[in-house]
Short mmCIF file of C-alpha atoms and ligand atoms in Angstrom, two decimals:
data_model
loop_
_atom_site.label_atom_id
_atom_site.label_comp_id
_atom_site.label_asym_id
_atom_site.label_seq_id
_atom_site.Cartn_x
_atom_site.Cartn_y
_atom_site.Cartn_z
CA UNK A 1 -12.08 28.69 -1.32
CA UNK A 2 -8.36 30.31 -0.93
CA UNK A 3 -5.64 28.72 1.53
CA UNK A 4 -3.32 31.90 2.16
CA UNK A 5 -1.84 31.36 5.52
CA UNK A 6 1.81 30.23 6.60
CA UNK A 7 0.24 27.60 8.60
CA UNK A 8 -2.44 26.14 5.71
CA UNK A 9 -1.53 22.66 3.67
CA UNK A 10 -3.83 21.30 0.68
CA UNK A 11 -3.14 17.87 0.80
CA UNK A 12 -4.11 15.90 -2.93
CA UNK A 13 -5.66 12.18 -1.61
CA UNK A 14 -7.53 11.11 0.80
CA UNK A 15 -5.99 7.52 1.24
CA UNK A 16 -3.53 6.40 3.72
CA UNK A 17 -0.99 9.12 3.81
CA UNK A 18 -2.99 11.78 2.57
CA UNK A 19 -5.17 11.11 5.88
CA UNK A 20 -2.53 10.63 8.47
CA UNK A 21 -0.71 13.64 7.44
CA UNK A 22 -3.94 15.39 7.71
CA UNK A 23 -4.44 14.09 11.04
CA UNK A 24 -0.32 15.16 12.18
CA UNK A 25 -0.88 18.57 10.92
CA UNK A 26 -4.18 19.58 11.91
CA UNK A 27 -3.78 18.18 15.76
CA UNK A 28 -0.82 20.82 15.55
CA UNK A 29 -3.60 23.84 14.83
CA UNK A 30 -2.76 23.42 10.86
CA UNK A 31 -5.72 24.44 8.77
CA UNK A 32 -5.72 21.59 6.39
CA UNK A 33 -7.53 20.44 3.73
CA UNK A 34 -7.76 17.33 1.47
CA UNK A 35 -9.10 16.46 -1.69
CA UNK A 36 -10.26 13.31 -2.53
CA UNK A 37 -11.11 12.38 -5.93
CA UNK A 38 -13.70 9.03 -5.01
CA UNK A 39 -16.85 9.69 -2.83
CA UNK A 40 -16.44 9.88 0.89
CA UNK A 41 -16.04 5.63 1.88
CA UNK A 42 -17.80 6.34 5.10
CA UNK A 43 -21.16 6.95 3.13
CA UNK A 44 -20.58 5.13 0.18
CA UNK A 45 -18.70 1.99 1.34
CA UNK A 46 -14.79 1.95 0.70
CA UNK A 47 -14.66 1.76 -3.36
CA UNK A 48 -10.20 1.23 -3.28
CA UNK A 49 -10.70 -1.82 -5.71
CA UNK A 50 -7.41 -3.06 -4.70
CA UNK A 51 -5.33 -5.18 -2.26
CA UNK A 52 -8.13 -5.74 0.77
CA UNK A 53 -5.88 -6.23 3.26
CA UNK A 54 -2.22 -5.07 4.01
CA UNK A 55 0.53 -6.40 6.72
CA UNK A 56 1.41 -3.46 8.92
CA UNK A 57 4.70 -3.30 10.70
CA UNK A 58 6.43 -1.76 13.44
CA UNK A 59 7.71 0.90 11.19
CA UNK A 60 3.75 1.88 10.12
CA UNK A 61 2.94 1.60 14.27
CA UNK A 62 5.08 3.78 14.86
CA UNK A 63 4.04 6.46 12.69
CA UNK A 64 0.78 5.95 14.12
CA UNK A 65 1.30 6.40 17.55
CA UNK A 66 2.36 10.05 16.56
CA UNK A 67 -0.98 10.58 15.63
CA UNK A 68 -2.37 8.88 18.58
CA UNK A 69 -4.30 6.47 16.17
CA UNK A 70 -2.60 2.58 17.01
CA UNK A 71 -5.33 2.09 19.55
CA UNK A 72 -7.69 2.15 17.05
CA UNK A 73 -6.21 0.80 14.40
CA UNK A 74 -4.96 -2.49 16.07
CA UNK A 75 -8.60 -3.13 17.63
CA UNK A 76 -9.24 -4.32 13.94
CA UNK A 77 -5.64 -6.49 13.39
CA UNK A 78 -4.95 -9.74 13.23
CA UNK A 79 -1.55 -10.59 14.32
CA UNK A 80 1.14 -12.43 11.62
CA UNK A 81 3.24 -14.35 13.98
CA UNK A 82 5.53 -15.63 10.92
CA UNK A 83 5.03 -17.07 7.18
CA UNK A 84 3.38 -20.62 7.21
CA UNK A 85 4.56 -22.18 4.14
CA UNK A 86 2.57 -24.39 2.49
CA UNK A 87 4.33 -26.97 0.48
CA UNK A 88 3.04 -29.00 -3.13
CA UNK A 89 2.11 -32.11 -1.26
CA UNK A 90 -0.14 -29.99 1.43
CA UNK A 91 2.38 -30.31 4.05
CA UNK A 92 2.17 -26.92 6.34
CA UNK A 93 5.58 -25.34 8.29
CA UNK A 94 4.91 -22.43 10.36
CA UNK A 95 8.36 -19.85 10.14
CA UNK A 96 8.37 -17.45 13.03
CA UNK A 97 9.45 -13.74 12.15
CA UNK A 98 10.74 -13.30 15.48
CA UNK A 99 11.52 -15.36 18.55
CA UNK A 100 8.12 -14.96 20.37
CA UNK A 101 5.36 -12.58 20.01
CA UNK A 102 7.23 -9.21 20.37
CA UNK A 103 8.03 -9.67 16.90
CA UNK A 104 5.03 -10.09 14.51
CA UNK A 105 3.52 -8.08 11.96
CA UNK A 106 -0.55 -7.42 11.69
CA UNK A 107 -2.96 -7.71 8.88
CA UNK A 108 -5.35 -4.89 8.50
CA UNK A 109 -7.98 -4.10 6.08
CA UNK A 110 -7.53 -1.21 3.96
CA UNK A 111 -11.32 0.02 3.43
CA UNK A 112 -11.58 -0.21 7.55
CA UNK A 113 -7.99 1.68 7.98
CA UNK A 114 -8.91 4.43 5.46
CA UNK A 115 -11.89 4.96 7.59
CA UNK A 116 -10.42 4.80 11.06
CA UNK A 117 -7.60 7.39 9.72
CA UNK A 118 -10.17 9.61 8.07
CA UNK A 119 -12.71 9.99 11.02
CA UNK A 120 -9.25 10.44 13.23
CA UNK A 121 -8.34 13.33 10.30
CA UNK A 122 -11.90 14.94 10.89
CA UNK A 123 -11.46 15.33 14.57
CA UNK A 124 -8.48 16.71 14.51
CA UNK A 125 -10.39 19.56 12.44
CA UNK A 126 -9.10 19.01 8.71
CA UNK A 127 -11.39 19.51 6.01
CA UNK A 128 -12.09 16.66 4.05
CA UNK A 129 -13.76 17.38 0.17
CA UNK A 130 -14.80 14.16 -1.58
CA UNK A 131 -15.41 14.46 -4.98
CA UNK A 132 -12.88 16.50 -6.13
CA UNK A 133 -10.25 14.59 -8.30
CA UNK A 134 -7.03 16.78 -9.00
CA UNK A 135 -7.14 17.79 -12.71
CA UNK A 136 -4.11 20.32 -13.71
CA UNK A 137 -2.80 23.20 -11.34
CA UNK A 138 -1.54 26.38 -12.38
CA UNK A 139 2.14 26.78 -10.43
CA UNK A 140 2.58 30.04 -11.28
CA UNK A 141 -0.74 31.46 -10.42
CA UNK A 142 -0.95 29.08 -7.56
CA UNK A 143 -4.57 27.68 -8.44
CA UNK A 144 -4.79 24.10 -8.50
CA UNK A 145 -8.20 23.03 -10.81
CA UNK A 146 -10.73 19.88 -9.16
CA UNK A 147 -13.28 18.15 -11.09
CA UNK A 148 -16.44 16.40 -9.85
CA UNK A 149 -16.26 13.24 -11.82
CA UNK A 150 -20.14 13.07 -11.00
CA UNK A 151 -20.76 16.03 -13.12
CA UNK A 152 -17.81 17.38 -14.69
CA UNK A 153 -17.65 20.50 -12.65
CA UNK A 154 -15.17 22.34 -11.89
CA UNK A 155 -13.31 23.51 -8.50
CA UNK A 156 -10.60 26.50 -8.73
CA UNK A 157 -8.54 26.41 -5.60
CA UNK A 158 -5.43 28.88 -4.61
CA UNK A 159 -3.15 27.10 -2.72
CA UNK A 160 0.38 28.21 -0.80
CA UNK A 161 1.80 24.29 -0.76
CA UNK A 162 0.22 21.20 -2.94
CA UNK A 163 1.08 17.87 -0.81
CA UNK A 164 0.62 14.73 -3.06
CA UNK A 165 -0.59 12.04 -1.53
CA UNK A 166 -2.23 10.77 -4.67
CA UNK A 167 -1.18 7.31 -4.88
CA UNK A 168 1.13 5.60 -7.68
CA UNK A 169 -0.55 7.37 -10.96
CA UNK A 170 -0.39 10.38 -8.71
CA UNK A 171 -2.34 13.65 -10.68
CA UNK A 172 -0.05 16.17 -8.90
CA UNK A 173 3.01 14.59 -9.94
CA UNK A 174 1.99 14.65 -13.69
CA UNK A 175 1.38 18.34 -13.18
CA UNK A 176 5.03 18.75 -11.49
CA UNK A 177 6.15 16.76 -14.65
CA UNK A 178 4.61 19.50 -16.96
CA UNK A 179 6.36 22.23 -15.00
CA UNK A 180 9.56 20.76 -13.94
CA UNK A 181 11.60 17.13 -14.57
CA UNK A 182 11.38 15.10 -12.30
CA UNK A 183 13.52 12.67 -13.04
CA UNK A 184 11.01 9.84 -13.83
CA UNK A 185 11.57 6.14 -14.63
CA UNK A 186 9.14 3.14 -13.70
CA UNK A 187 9.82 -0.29 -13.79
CA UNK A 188 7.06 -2.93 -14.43
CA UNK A 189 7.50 -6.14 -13.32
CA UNK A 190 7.20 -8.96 -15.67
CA UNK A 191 4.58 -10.22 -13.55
CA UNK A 192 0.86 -9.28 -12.34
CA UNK A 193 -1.73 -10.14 -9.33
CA UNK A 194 -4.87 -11.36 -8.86
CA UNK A 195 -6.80 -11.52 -5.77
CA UNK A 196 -9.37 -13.89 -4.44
CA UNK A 197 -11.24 -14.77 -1.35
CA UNK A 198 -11.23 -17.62 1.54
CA UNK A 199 -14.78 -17.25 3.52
CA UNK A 200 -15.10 -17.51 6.83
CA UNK A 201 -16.03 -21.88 7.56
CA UNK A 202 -19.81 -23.14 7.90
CA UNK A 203 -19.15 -22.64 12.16
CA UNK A 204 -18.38 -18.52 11.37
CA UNK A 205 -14.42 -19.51 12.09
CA UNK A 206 -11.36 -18.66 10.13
CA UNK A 207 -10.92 -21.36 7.48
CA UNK A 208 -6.79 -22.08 8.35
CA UNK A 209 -4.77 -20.84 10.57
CA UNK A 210 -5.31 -17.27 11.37
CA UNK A 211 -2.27 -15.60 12.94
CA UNK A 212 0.05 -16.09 9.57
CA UNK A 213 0.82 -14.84 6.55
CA UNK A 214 0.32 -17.77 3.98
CA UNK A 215 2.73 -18.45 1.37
CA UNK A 216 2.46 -20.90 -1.42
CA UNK A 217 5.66 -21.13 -2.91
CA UNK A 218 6.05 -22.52 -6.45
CA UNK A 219 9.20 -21.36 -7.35
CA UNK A 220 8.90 -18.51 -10.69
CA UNK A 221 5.16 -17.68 -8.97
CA UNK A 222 3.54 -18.07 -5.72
CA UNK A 223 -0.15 -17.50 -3.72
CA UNK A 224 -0.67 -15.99 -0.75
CA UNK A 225 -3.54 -15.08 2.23
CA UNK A 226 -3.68 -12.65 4.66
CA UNK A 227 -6.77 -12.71 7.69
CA UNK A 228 -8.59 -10.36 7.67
CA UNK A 229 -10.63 -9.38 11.17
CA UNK A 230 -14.04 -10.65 9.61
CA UNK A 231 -12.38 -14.94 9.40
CA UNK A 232 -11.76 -13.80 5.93
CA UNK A 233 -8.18 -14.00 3.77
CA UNK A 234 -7.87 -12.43 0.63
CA UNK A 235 -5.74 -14.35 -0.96
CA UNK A 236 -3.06 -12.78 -4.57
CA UNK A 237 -1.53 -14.93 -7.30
CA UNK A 238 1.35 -13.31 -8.31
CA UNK A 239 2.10 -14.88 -11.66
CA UNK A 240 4.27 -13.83 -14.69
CA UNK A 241 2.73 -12.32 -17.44
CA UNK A 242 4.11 -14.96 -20.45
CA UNK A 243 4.45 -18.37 -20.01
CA UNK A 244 3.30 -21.51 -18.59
CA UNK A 245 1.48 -20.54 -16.19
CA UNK A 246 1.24 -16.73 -16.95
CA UNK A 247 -1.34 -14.47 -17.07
CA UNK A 248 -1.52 -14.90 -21.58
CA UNK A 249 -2.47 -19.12 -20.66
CA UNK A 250 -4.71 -18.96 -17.91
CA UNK A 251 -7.33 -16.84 -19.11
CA UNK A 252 -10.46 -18.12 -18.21
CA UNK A 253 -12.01 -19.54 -14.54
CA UNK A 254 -11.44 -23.10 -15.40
CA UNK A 255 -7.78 -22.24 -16.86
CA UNK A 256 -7.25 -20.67 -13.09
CA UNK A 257 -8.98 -24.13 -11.28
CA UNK A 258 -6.92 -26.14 -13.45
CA UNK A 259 -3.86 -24.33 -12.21
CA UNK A 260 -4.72 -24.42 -8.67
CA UNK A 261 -5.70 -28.20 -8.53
CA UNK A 262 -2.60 -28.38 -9.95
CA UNK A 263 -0.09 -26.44 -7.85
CA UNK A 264 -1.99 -25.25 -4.78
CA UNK A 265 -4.35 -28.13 -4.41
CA UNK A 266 -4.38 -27.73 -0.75
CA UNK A 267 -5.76 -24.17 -1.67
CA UNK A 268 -8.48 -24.81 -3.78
CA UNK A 269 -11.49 -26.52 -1.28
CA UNK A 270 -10.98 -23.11 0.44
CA UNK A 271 -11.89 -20.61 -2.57
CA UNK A 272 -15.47 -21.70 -3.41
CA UNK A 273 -15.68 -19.17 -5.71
CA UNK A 274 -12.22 -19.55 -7.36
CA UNK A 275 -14.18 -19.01 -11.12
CA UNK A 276 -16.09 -16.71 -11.07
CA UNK A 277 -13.90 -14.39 -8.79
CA UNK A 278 -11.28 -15.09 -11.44
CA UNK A 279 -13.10 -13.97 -13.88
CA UNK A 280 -14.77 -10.90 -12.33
CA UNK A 281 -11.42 -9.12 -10.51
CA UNK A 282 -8.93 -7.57 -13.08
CA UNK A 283 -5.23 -8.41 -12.43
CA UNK A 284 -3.35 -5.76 -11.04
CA UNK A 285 0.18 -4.64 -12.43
CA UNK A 286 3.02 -4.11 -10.82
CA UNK A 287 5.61 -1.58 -10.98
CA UNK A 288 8.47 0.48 -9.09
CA UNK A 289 8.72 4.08 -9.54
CA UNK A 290 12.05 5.75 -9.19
CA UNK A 291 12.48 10.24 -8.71
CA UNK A 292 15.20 12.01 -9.03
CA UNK A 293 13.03 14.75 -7.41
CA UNK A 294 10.14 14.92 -5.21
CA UNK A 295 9.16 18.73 -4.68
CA UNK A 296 9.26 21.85 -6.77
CA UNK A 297 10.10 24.83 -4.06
CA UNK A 298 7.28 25.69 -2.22
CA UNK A 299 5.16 25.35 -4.13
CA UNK A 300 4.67 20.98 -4.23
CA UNK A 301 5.66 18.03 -2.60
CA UNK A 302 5.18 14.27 -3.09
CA UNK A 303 5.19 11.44 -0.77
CA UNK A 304 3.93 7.64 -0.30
CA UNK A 305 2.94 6.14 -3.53
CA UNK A 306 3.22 9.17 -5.52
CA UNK A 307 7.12 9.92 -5.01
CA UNK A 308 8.61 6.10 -4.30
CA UNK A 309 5.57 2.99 -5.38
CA UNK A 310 7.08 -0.21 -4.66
CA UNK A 311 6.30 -3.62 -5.97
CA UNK A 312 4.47 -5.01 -2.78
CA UNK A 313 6.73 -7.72 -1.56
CA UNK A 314 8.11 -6.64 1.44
CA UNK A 315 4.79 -5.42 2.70
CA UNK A 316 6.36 -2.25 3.36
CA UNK A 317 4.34 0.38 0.90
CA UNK A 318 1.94 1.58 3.19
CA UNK A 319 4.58 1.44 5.64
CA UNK A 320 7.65 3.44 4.09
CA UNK A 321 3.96 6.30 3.14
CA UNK A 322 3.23 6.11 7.21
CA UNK A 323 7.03 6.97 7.97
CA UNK A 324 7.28 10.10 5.54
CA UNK A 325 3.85 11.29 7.03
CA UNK A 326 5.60 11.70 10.40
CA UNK A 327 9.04 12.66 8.64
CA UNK A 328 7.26 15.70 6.80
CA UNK A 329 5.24 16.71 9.58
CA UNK A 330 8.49 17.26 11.42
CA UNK A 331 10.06 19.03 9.04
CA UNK A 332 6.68 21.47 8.55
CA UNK A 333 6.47 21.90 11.99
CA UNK A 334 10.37 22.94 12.73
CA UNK A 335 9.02 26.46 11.19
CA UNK A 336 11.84 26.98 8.24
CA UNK A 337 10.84 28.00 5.20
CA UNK A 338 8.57 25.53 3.57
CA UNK A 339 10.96 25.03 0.34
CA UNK A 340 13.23 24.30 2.99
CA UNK A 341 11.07 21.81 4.83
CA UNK A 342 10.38 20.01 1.14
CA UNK A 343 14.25 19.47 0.61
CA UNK A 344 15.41 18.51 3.65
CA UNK A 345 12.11 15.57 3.76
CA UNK A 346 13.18 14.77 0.29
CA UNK A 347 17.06 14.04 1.29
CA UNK A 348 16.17 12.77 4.75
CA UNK A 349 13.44 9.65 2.91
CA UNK A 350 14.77 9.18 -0.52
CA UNK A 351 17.47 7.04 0.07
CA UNK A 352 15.41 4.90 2.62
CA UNK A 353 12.68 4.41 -0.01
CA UNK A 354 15.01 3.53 -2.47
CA UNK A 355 16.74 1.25 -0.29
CA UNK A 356 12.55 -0.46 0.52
CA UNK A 357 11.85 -1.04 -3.01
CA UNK A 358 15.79 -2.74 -3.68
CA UNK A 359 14.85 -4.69 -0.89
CA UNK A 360 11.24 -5.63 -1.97
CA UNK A 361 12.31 -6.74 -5.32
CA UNK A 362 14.45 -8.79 -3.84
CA UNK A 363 11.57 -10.54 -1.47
CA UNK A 364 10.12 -11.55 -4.31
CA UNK A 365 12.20 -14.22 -4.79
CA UNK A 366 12.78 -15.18 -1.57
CA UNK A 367 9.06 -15.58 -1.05
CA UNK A 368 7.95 -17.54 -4.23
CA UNK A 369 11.47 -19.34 -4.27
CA UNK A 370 13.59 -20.04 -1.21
CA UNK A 371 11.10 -20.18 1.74
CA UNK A 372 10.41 -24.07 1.24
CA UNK A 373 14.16 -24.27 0.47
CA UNK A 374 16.46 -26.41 3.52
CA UNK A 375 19.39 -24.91 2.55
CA UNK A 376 18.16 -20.89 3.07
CA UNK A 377 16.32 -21.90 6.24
CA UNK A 378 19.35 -23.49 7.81
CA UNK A 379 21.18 -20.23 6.42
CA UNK A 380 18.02 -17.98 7.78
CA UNK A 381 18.51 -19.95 11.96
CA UNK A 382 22.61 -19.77 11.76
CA UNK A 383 22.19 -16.16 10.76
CA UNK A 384 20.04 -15.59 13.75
CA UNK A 385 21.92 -17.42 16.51
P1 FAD B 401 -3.03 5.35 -1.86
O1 FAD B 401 -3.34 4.45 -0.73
O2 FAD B 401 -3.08 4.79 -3.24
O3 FAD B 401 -4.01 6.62 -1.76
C1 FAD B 401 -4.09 7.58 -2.78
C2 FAD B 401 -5.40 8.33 -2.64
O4 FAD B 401 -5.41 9.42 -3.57
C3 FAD B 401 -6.61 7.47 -2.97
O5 FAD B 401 -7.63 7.68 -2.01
C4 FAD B 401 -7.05 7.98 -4.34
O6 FAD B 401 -8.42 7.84 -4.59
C5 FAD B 401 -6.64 9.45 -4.27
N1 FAD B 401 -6.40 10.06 -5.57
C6 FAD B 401 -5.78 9.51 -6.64
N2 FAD B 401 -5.74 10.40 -7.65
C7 FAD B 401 -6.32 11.55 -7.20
C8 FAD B 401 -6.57 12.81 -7.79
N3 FAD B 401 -6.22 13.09 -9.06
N4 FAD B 401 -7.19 13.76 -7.05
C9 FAD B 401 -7.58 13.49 -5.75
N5 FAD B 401 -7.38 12.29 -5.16
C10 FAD B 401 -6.75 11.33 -5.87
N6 FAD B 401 1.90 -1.92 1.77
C11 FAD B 401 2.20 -2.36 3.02
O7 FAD B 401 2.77 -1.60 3.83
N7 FAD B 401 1.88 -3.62 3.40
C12 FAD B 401 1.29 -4.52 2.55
O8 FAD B 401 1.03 -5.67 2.92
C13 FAD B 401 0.99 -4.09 1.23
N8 FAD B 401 0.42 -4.94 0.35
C14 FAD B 401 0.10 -4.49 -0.91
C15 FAD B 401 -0.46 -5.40 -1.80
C16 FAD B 401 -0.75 -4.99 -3.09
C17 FAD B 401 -1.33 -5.99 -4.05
C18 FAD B 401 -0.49 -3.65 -3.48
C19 FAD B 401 -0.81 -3.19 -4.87
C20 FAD B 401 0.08 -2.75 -2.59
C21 FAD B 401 0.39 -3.17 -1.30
N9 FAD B 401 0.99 -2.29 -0.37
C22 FAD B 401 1.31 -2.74 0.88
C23 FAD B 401 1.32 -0.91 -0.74
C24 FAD B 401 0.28 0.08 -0.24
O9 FAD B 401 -0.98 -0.26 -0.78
C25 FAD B 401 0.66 1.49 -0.69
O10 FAD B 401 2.02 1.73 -0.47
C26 FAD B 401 -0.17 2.53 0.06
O11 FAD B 401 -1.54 2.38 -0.27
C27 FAD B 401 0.31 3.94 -0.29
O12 FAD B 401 -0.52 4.88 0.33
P2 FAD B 401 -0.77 6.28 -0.38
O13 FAD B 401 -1.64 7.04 0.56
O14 FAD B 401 0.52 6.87 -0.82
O15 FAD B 401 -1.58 5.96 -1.71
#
């Protein structure tokens, strides 16, 4: 299959940008296609393997709403009406985000987001191709090479634009890094995450409190639980890597219960199966990658993930991906020359991504350190009133 027309995009990822930009472009009469490197979720079950559930803000609603697709994205939320901290002795303080309502974030499941933006892709009339993982591209030729992980064959593509919405180890940006520098650099974070899972209770109910993010601060680490729609919460340990605790002592499932009767006892008659899901989910790293550039003409463009990953702190990832979505589509759909288009997206985001991740490095610490803290909350009203 060839793409030759002015109004054709070959997006690289099928995830959350990759879908909604899909779904922009195509209810504009864009012929688009994407290509997705797992299986298609809605057949096979969603297969992401990572962070169940994400908080989605205004910023993320309102990319959505371009696309028409809140509605049916918020039917599955649960609404975050603030943090509710819980402290070492099992005392609980609930800390609005806003002063009522208006101002609350939601918690939405990734697998059942993918979906919703995929099927909301498909009727706009892109073409979705599952299977096809992004393997090298030829710039000059314009032929971007697939392969079907399920049999090693092989997909030969011409292509006007590559979009890369690829995700943080992004395929299409190692291919831009063959042809042209980018201007690389990541930073990992000294510290990892694990996730685990609150069940719903015996009576089919949400276990604690289910309209707040839950934070267990414990000063150089922390825990925390989103709801999910289900009476669920996944719930990550961010921990450092070294130390005591770090991810080098607390190796096995009684090394984690230990830990938890310890410093989150309030935490632990809610994870039944703190052990063994210990023990069976890999921790996840976590890193911030910085680009000097994020297109090469024409010819490629990143966004989301691939151009700007953020450590997830802030909650603002999937967010900051939504916003460039609309902020590309925009630029596309002015009608200048595409190269054109990919610089003026690039200057118009890049400083407000950078600006995300400074700003969710710096959550970090207010999260695991200051929210249980008098002095910063007193700080936190007088700043408000
Ligand atoms: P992805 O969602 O990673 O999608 C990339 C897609 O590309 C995937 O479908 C993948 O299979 C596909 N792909 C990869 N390689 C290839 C290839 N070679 N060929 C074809 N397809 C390929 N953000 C928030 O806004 N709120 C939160 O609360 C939040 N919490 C988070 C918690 C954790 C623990 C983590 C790790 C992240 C969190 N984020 C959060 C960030 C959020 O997950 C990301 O910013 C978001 O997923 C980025 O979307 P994306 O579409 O760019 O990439």
């Amino acid at each position: 299959m060839t793409q030759r027309n002015e109004k054709s995009l070959t997006i690289i990822g099928a995830g959350l940008a990759g879908a909604l930009l899909a779904t922009l472009m195509a209810r504009q009469g864009w012929q688009v296609a994407v290509y997705e490197k797992r299986g298609d979720p809605r057949v096979k079950g969603y297969e992401g393997g990572r962070s169940i559930n994400l908080a989605l803000a205004e910023r993320g609603r309102h990319a959505l709403r371009q696309a028409n697709a809140d509605d049916a994205v918020m039917a599955q939320a649960v609404m975050m009406r603030g943090r509710m901290v819980h402290s070492l002795d099992g005392r609980t303080q609930l800390q609005r985000y806003g002063r009522d309502d208006s101002e609350v974030i939601w918690s939405v499941h990734r697998g059942d987001l993918n979906i919703t933006l995929l099927n909301l892709a498909e009727q706009a009339g892109a073409s979705l191709c599952f299977h096809r993982r992004l393997d090298d591209v030829d710039f000059d030729a314009g032929v971007a090479r697939f392969v079907d992980d399920r049999d090693d064959g092989h997909h030969d593509i011409g292509f006007e634009s590559l979009i890369g919405a690829d995700g943080a180890g992004s395929s299409l940006r190692a291919a831009m890094m063959r042809n042209t520098d980018l201007g690389e650099r990541t930073d990992f974070l000294d510290h990892s995450y694990k996730e685990l899972e609150i069940p719903p209770a015996a009576d089919g109910d949400f276990m604690i409190e289910p309209n707040a993010l839950h934070i267990w601060p414990r000063g150089h680490y922390m825990c925390i639980a989103l709801p999910n729609d289900e009476k669920t919460f996944t719930v990550t340990l961010f921990l450092p890597n070294h130390g005591d605790p770090g991810f080098d002592s607390i190796r096995s499932g009684d090394d984690a219960m230990a830990l938890f009767q310890r410093d989150f006892a309030d935490a632990v008659p809610l994870i039944p199966r703190l052990r063994s899901d210990w023990e069976s989910n890999p921790p996840g790293l976590l890193a911030t990658l910085y680009l000097d550039r994020w297109h090469i003409d024409s010819r490629a463009v990143l966004l989301g993930d691939a151009a700007h990953a953020m450590v997830p702190f802030h909650g603002q990832g999937m967010n900051c991906a939504f916003e460039d979505c609309v902020a590309l589509a925009n630029h596309l759909l002015a009608g200048t020359d595409r190269a054109q288009a990919f610089a003026a997206f690039e200057r118009q985001r890049q400083p407000d991504a950078r600006a995300i991740q400074h700003m969710a490095l710096e959550n970090y610490l207010e999260m695991r350190d200051k929210v249980d803290n008098p002095d910063f909350l007193l700080q936190r009203e007088l700043e408000r009133s």
